PDB file of C-alpha atoms in Angstrom:
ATOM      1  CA  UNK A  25      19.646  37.165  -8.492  1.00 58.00           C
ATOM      2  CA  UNK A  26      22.799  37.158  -6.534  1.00 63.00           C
ATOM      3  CA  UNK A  27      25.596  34.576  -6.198  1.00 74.00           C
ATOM      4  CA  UNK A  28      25.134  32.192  -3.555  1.00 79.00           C
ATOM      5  CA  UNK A  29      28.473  32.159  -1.991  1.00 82.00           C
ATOM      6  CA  UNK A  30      29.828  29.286   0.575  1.00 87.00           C
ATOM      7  CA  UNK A  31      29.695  30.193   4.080  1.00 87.00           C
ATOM      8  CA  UNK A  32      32.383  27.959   6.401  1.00 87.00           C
ATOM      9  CA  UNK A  33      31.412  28.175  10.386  1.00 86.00           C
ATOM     10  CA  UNK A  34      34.416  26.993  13.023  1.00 88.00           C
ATOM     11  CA  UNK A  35      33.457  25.141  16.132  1.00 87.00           C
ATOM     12  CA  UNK A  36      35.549  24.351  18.534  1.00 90.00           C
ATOM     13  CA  UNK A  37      35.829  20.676  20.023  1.00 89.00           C
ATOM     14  CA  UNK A  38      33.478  21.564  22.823  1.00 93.00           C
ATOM     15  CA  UNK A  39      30.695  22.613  20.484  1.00 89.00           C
ATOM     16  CA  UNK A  40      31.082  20.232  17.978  1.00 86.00           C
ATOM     17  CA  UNK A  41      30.769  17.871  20.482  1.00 88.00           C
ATOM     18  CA  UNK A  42      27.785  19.042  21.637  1.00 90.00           C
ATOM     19  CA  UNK A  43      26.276  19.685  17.643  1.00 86.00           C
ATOM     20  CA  UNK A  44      26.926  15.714  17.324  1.00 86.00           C
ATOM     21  CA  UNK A  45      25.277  14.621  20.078  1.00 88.00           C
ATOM     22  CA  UNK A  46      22.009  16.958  19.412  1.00 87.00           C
ATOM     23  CA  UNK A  47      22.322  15.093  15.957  1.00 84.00           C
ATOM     24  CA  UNK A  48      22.757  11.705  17.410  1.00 84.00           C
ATOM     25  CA  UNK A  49      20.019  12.481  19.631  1.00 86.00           C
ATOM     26  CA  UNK A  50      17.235  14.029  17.178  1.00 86.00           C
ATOM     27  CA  UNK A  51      18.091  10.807  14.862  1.00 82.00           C
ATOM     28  CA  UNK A  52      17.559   8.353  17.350  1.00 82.00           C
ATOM     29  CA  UNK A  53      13.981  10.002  18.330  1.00 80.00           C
ATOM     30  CA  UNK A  54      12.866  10.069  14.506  1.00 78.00           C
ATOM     31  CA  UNK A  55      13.805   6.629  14.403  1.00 73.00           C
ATOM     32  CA  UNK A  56      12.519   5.255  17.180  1.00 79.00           C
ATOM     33  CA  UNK A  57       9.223   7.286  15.863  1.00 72.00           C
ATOM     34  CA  UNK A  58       9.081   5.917  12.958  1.00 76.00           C
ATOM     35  CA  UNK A  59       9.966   2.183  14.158  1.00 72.00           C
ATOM     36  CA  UNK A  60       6.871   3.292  16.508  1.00 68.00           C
ATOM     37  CA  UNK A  61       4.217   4.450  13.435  1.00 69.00           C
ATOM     38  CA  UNK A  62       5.572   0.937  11.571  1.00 68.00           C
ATOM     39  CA  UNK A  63       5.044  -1.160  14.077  1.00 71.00           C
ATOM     40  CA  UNK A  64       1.569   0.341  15.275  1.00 68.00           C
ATOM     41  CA  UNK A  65       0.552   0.103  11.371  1.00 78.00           C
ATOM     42  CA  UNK A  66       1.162  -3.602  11.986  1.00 85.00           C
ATOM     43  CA  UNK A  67      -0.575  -3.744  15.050  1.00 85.00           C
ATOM     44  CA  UNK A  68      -3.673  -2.262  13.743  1.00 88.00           C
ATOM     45  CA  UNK A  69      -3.289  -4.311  10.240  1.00 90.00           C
ATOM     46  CA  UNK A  70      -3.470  -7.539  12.142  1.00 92.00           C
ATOM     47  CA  UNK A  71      -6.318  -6.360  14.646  1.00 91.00           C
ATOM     48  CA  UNK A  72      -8.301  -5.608  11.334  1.00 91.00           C
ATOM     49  CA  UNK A  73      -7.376  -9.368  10.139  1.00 92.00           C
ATOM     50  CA  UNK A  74      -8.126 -11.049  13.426  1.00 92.00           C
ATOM     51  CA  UNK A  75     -11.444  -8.586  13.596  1.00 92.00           C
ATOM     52  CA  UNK A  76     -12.588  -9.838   9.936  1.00 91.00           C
ATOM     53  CA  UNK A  77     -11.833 -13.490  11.141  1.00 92.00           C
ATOM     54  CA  UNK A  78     -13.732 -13.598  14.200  1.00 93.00           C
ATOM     55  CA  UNK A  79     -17.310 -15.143  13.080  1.00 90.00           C
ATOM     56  CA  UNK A  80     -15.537 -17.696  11.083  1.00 90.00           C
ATOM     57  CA  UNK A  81     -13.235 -18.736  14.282  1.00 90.00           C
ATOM     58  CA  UNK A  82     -16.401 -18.669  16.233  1.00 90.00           C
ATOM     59  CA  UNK A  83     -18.086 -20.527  13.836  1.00 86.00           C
ATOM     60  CA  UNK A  84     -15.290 -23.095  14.069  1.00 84.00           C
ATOM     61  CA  UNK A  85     -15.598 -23.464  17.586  1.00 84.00           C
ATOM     62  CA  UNK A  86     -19.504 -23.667  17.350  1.00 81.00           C
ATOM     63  CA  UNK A  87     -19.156 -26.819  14.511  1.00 75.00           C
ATOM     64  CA  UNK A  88     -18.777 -29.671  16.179  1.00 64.00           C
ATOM     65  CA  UNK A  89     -19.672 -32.108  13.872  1.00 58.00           C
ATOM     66  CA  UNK A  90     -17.011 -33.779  11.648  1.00 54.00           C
ATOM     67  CA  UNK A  91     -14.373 -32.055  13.312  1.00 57.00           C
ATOM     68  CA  UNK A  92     -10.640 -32.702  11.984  1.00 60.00           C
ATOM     69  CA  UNK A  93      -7.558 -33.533  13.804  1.00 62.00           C
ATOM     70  CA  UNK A  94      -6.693 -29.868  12.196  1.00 65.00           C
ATOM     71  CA  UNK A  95      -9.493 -28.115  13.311  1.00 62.00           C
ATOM     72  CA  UNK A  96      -9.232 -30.200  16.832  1.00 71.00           C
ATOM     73  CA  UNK A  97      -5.686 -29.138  17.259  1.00 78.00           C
ATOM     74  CA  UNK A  98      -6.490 -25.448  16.836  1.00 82.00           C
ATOM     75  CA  UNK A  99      -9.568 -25.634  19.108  1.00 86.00           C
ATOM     76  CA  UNK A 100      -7.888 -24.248  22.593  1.00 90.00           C
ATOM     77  CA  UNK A 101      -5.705 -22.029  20.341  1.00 91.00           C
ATOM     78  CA  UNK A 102      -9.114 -20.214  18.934  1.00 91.00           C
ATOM     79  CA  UNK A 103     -10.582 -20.379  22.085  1.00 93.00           C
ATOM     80  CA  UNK A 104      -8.108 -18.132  23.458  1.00 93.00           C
ATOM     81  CA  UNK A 105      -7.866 -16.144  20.463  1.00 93.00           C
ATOM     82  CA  UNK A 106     -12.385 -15.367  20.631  1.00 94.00           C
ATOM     83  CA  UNK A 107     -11.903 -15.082  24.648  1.00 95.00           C
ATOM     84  CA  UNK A 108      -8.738 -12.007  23.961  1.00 95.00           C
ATOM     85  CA  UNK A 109     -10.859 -10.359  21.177  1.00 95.00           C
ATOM     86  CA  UNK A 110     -13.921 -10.424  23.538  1.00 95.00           C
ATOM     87  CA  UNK A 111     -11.719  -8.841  26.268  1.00 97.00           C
ATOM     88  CA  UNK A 112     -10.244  -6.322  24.708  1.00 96.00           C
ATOM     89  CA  UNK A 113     -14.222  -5.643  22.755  1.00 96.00           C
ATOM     90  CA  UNK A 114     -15.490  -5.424  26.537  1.00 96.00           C
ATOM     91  CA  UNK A 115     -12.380  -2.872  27.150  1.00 96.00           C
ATOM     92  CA  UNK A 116     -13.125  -0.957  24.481  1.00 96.00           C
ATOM     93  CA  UNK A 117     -17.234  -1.135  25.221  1.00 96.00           C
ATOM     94  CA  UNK A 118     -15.949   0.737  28.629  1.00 96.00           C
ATOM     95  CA  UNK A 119     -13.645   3.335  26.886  1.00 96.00           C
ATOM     96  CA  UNK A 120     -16.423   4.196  24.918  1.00 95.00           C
ATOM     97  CA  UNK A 121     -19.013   4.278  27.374  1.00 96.00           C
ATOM     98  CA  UNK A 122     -16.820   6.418  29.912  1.00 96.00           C
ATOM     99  CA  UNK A 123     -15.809   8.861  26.853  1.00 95.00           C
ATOM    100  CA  UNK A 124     -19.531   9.620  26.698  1.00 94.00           C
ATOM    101  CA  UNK A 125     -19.635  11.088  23.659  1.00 95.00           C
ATOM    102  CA  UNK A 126     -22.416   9.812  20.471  1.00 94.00           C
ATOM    103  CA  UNK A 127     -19.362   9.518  18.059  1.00 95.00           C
ATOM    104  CA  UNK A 128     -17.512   6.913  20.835  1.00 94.00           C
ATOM    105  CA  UNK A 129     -20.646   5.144  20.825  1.00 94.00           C
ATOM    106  CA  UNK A 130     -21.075   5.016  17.318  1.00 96.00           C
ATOM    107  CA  UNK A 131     -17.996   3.684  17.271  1.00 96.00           C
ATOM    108  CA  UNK A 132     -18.307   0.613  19.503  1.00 96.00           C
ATOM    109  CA  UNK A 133     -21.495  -0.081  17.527  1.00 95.00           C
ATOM    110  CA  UNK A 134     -19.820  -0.025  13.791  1.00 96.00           C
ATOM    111  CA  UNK A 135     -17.514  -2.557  15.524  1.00 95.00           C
ATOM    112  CA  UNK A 136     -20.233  -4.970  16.536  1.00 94.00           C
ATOM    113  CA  UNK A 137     -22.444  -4.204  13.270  1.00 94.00           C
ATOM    114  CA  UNK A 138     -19.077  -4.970  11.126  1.00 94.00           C
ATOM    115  CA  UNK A 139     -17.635  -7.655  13.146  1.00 94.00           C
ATOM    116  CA  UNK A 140     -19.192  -9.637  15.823  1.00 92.00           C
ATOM    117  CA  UNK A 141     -22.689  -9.798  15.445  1.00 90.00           C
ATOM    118  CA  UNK A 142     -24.306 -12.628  14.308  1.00 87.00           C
ATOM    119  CA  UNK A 143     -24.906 -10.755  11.046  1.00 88.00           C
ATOM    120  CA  UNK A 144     -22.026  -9.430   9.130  1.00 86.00           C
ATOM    121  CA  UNK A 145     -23.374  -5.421   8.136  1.00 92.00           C
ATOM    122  CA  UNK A 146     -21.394  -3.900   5.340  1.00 94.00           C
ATOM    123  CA  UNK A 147     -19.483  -0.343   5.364  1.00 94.00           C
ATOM    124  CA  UNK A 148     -22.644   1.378   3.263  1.00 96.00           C
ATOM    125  CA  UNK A 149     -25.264   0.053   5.752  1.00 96.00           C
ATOM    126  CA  UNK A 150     -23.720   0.864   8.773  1.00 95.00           C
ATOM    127  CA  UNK A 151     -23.156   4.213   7.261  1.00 96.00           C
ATOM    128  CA  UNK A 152     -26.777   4.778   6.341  1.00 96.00           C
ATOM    129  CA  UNK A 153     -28.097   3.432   9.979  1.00 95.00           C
ATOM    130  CA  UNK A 154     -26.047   5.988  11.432  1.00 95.00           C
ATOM    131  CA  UNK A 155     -26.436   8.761   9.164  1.00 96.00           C
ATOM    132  CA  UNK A 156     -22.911   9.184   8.359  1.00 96.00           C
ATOM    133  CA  UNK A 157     -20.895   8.708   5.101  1.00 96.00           C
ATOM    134  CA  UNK A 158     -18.327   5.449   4.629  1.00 96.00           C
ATOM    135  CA  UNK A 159     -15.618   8.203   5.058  1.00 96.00           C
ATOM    136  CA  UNK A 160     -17.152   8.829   8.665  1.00 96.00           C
ATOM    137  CA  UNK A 161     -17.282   4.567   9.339  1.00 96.00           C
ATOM    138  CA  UNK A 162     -13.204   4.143   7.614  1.00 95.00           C
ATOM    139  CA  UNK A 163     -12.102   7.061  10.236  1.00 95.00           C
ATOM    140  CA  UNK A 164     -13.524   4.676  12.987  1.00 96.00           C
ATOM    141  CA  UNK A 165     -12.319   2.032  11.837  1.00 95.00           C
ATOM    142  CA  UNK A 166      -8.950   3.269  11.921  1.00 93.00           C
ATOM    143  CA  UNK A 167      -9.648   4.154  15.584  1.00 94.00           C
ATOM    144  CA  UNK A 168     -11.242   0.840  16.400  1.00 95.00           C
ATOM    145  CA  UNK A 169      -8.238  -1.133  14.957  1.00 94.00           C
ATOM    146  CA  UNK A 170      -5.817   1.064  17.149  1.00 93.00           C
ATOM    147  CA  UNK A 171      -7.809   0.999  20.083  1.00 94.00           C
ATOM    148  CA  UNK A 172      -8.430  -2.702  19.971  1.00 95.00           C
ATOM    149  CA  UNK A 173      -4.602  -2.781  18.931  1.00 93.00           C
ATOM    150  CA  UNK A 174      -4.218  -1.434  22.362  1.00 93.00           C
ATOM    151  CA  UNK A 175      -6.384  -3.769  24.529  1.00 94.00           C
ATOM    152  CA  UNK A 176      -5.841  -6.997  22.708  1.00 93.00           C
ATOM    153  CA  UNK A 177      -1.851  -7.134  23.530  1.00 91.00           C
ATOM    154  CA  UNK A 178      -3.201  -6.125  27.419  1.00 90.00           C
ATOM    155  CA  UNK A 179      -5.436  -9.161  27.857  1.00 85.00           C
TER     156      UNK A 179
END
């Protein structure tokens, strides 16, 4: 094994100039790429939240009876919240409809089987009706929550 000896470069002003601004440059697109990737994380972490939530905000709205000043105070809040999830569902309906393919179809359909149907379906079941493992149905949902992501800050 040899020495590793120190090697010392000279720039000139010129080039050095130019070497710091290709740095400056190349750090402000990894940052802004990563502030990007964080914030779309988010994004999709509350579209999975307000997905999980919607048949118990739609159940709210549905109830009626013995309604609290609470609950009465949220009402037109919800309402907008179940009409902007329902938009951005139709959105993403059409995305997977013009995409054409059986996998974007599958996916709109694990949506509606895990989420807003009247039944709630689990992960395993929706797996087995589709013939596909959980791995398969977490890959969508990743998708779905992006996708959704995507629309529901549009509508």
């Amino acid at each position: 094994m040899g020495k590793e000896t120190e090697r010392i470069y000279t720039f000139t002003d010129k080039e050095l100039e130019r070497l710091v601004q290709i740095s400056a440059r190349e750090s402000i697109k990894a940052y802004i790429s990563e502030t990007e990737k964080i914030e779309s994380n988010c994004h999709k972490r509350e579209m999975s939240d307000l997905l999980q939530r919607y048949r118990e905000i739609k159940a709210t709205l549905r109830n009626t009876e013995g309604i609290s000043s609470e609950n009465d105070k949220k009402r037109p809040e919800n309402e907008r919240l179940i009409a902007r999830i329902e938009k951005a569902s139709d959105l993403f309906r059409i995305e997977c409809e013009r995409i054409g393919t059986p996998e974007s179809a599958r996916r709109f359909k694990v949506m509606q089987g895990l989420f807003l149907s009247d039944r709630a379906y689990s992960t395993p079941e929706i797996a087995e009706k589709y013939m596909v493992t959980t791995k398969c149905i977490y890959k969508d949902l990743s998708l779905i929550y992006e996708r959704m992501a995507f629309y529901f800050a549009r509508v």
